[in-house]
Amino acid sequence: MVVKIDEETCIACGLCVEACPVDALAVEDVAKVDESKCEDIGDCVAVCPVDALSL
Ligand code: SF4
């Protein structure tokens, strides 16, 4: 499992990128996850201001 991103909801704020301890997220037009790095930690889910992330 990796984090799921609701691309319609994401506002590309970048908070999840800063929160991720394994550097699995990047923001292009919206947040993107590197599935080879994501470890289901959930720090990104906790910081997203618009609830665009879920595990
Ligand atoms: S914290 Fe939420 S709104 Fe901000 S870039 Fe990440 S997924 Fe998008």
mmCIF file with all atom_site columns, C-alpha atoms and ligand atoms in Angstrom:
data_model
loop_
_atom_site.group_PDB
_atom_site.id
_atom_site.type_symbol
_atom_site.label_atom_id
_atom_site.label_alt_id
_atom_site.label_comp_id
_atom_site.label_asym_id
_atom_site.label_entity_id
_atom_site.label_seq_id
_atom_site.pdbx_PDB_ins_code
_atom_site.Cartn_x
_atom_site.Cartn_y
_atom_site.Cartn_z
_atom_site.occupancy
_atom_site.B_iso_or_equiv
_atom_site.pdbx_formal_charge
_atom_site.auth_seq_id
_atom_site.auth_comp_id
_atom_site.auth_asym_id
_atom_site.auth_atom_id
_atom_site.pdbx_PDB_model_num
ATOM   1  C  CA  . MET A 1 1  ? 0.000  0.000  0.000   1.00 0.00 ? 1  MET A CA  1
ATOM   2  C  CA  . VAL A 1 2  ? 1.017  3.567  -0.632  1.00 0.00 ? 2  VAL A CA  1
ATOM   3  C  CA  . VAL A 1 3  ? -0.671 6.867  0.158   1.00 0.00 ? 3  VAL A CA  1
ATOM   4  C  CA  . LYS A 1 4  ? -3.572 7.793  -2.136  1.00 0.00 ? 4  LYS A CA  1
ATOM   5  C  CA  . ILE A 1 5  ? -3.833 11.324 -3.474  1.00 0.00 ? 5  ILE A CA  1
ATOM   6  C  CA  . ASP A 1 6  ? -7.139 12.918 -4.433  1.00 0.00 ? 6  ASP A CA  1
ATOM   7  C  CA  . GLU A 1 7  ? -5.887 15.010 -7.335  1.00 0.00 ? 7  GLU A CA  1
ATOM   8  C  CA  . GLU A 1 8  ? -9.157 16.964 -7.562  1.00 0.00 ? 8  GLU A CA  1
ATOM   9  C  CA  . THR A 1 9  ? -8.770 18.133 -3.960  1.00 0.00 ? 9  THR A CA  1
ATOM   10 C  CA  . CYS A 1 10 ? -5.008 18.775 -3.741  1.00 0.00 ? 10 CYS A CA  1
ATOM   11 C  CA  . ILE A 1 11 ? -4.083 22.483 -3.784  1.00 0.00 ? 11 ILE A CA  1
ATOM   12 C  CA  . ALA A 1 12 ? -0.347 21.810 -4.274  1.00 0.00 ? 12 ALA A CA  1
ATOM   13 C  CA  . CYS A 1 13 ? 0.627  23.489 -1.008  1.00 0.00 ? 13 CYS A CA  1
ATOM   14 C  CA  . GLY A 1 14 ? 3.680  21.267 -0.485  1.00 0.00 ? 14 GLY A CA  1
ATOM   15 C  CA  . LEU A 1 15 ? 3.142  20.584 3.226   1.00 0.00 ? 15 LEU A CA  1
ATOM   16 C  CA  . CYS A 1 16 ? 3.094  16.837 2.654   1.00 0.00 ? 16 CYS A CA  1
ATOM   17 C  CA  . VAL A 1 17 ? 6.429  17.003 0.845   1.00 0.00 ? 17 VAL A CA  1
ATOM   18 C  CA  . GLU A 1 18 ? 8.010  18.664 3.895   1.00 0.00 ? 18 GLU A CA  1
ATOM   19 C  CA  . ALA A 1 19 ? 6.325  16.227 6.296   1.00 0.00 ? 19 ALA A CA  1
ATOM   20 C  CA  . CYS A 1 20 ? 7.415  13.010 4.591   1.00 0.00 ? 20 CYS A CA  1
ATOM   21 C  CA  . PRO A 1 21 ? 10.399 11.469 6.453   1.00 0.00 ? 21 PRO A CA  1
ATOM   22 C  CA  . VAL A 1 22 ? 11.355 9.220  3.537   1.00 0.00 ? 22 VAL A CA  1
ATOM   23 C  CA  . ASP A 1 23 ? 11.108 11.856 0.787   1.00 0.00 ? 23 ASP A CA  1
ATOM   24 C  CA  . ALA A 1 24 ? 8.411  9.958  -1.094  1.00 0.00 ? 24 ALA A CA  1
ATOM   25 C  CA  . LEU A 1 25 ? 6.327  12.974 -2.148  1.00 0.00 ? 25 LEU A CA  1
ATOM   26 C  CA  . ALA A 1 26 ? 6.812  15.725 -4.688  1.00 0.00 ? 26 ALA A CA  1
ATOM   27 C  CA  . VAL A 1 27 ? 4.526  18.463 -5.967  1.00 0.00 ? 27 VAL A CA  1
ATOM   28 C  CA  . GLU A 1 28 ? 4.213  18.949 -9.695  1.00 0.00 ? 28 GLU A CA  1
ATOM   29 C  CA  . ASP A 1 29 ? 0.787  20.261 -10.729 1.00 0.00 ? 29 ASP A CA  1
ATOM   30 C  CA  . VAL A 1 30 ? -0.501 18.281 -7.743  1.00 0.00 ? 30 VAL A CA  1
ATOM   31 C  CA  . ALA A 1 31 ? 1.158  16.027 -5.172  1.00 0.00 ? 31 ALA A CA  1
ATOM   32 C  CA  . LYS A 1 32 ? 2.701  12.814 -6.531  1.00 0.00 ? 32 LYS A CA  1
ATOM   33 C  CA  . VAL A 1 33 ? 3.934  9.803  -4.587  1.00 0.00 ? 33 VAL A CA  1
ATOM   34 C  CA  . ASP A 1 34 ? 6.984  7.712  -5.402  1.00 0.00 ? 34 ASP A CA  1
ATOM   35 C  CA  . GLU A 1 35 ? 5.544  4.246  -4.776  1.00 0.00 ? 35 GLU A CA  1
ATOM   36 C  CA  . SER A 1 36 ? 9.009  2.738  -4.402  1.00 0.00 ? 36 SER A CA  1
ATOM   37 C  CA  . LYS A 1 37 ? 9.687  4.991  -1.380  1.00 0.00 ? 37 LYS A CA  1
ATOM   38 C  CA  . CYS A 1 38 ? 6.333  5.302  0.440   1.00 0.00 ? 38 CYS A CA  1
ATOM   39 C  CA  . GLU A 1 39 ? 6.215  3.281  3.684   1.00 0.00 ? 39 GLU A CA  1
ATOM   40 C  CA  . ASP A 1 40 ? 2.631  4.077  4.792   1.00 0.00 ? 40 ASP A CA  1
ATOM   41 C  CA  . ILE A 1 41 ? 3.855  6.272  7.648   1.00 0.00 ? 41 ILE A CA  1
ATOM   42 C  CA  . GLY A 1 42 ? 0.979  8.752  7.402   1.00 0.00 ? 42 GLY A CA  1
ATOM   43 C  CA  . ASP A 1 43 ? 2.695  11.994 8.401   1.00 0.00 ? 43 ASP A CA  1
ATOM   44 C  CA  . CYS A 1 44 ? 1.542  13.513 5.095   1.00 0.00 ? 44 CYS A CA  1
ATOM   45 C  CA  . VAL A 1 45 ? -2.081 12.568 5.779   1.00 0.00 ? 45 VAL A CA  1
ATOM   46 C  CA  . ALA A 1 46 ? -1.900 14.351 9.133   1.00 0.00 ? 46 ALA A CA  1
ATOM   47 C  CA  . VAL A 1 47 ? -0.617 17.637 7.708   1.00 0.00 ? 47 VAL A CA  1
ATOM   48 C  CA  . CYS A 1 48 ? -2.730 17.973 4.547   1.00 0.00 ? 48 CYS A CA  1
ATOM   49 C  CA  . PRO A 1 49 ? -5.015 20.997 5.079   1.00 0.00 ? 49 PRO A CA  1
ATOM   50 C  CA  . VAL A 1 50 ? -7.657 19.804 2.596   1.00 0.00 ? 50 VAL A CA  1
ATOM   51 C  CA  . ASP A 1 51 ? -7.755 16.055 3.400   1.00 0.00 ? 51 ASP A CA  1
ATOM   52 C  CA  . ALA A 1 52 ? -6.486 15.086 -0.042  1.00 0.00 ? 52 ALA A CA  1
ATOM   53 C  CA  . LEU A 1 53 ? -4.404 12.178 1.258   1.00 0.00 ? 53 LEU A CA  1
ATOM   54 C  CA  . SER A 1 54 ? -5.428 8.800  2.659   1.00 0.00 ? 54 SER A CA  1
ATOM   55 C  CA  . LEU A 1 55 ? -3.855 5.459  3.456   1.00 0.00 ? 55 LEU A CA  1
HETATM 56 S  S1  . SF4 B 2 .  ? -0.529 18.599 1.781   1.00 0.00 ? 1  SF4 B S1  1
HETATM 57 FE FE1 . SF4 B 2 .  ? -2.433 18.051 0.661   1.00 0.00 ? 1  SF4 B FE1 1
HETATM 58 S  S2  . SF4 B 2 .  ? -2.987 19.873 -0.536  1.00 0.00 ? 1  SF4 B S2  1
HETATM 59 FE FE2 . SF4 B 2 .  ? -0.816 20.104 0.114   1.00 0.00 ? 1  SF4 B FE2 1
HETATM 60 S  S3  . SF4 B 2 .  ? 0.382  19.275 -1.650  1.00 0.00 ? 1  SF4 B S3  1
HETATM 61 FE FE3 . SF4 B 2 .  ? 0.091  17.606 -0.170  1.00 0.00 ? 1  SF4 B FE3 1
HETATM 62 S  S4  . SF4 B 2 .  ? -1.794 16.518 -0.879  1.00 0.00 ? 1  SF4 B S4  1
HETATM 63 FE FE4 . SF4 B 2 .  ? -1.747 18.536 -1.877  1.00 0.00 ? 1  SF4 B FE4 1
#
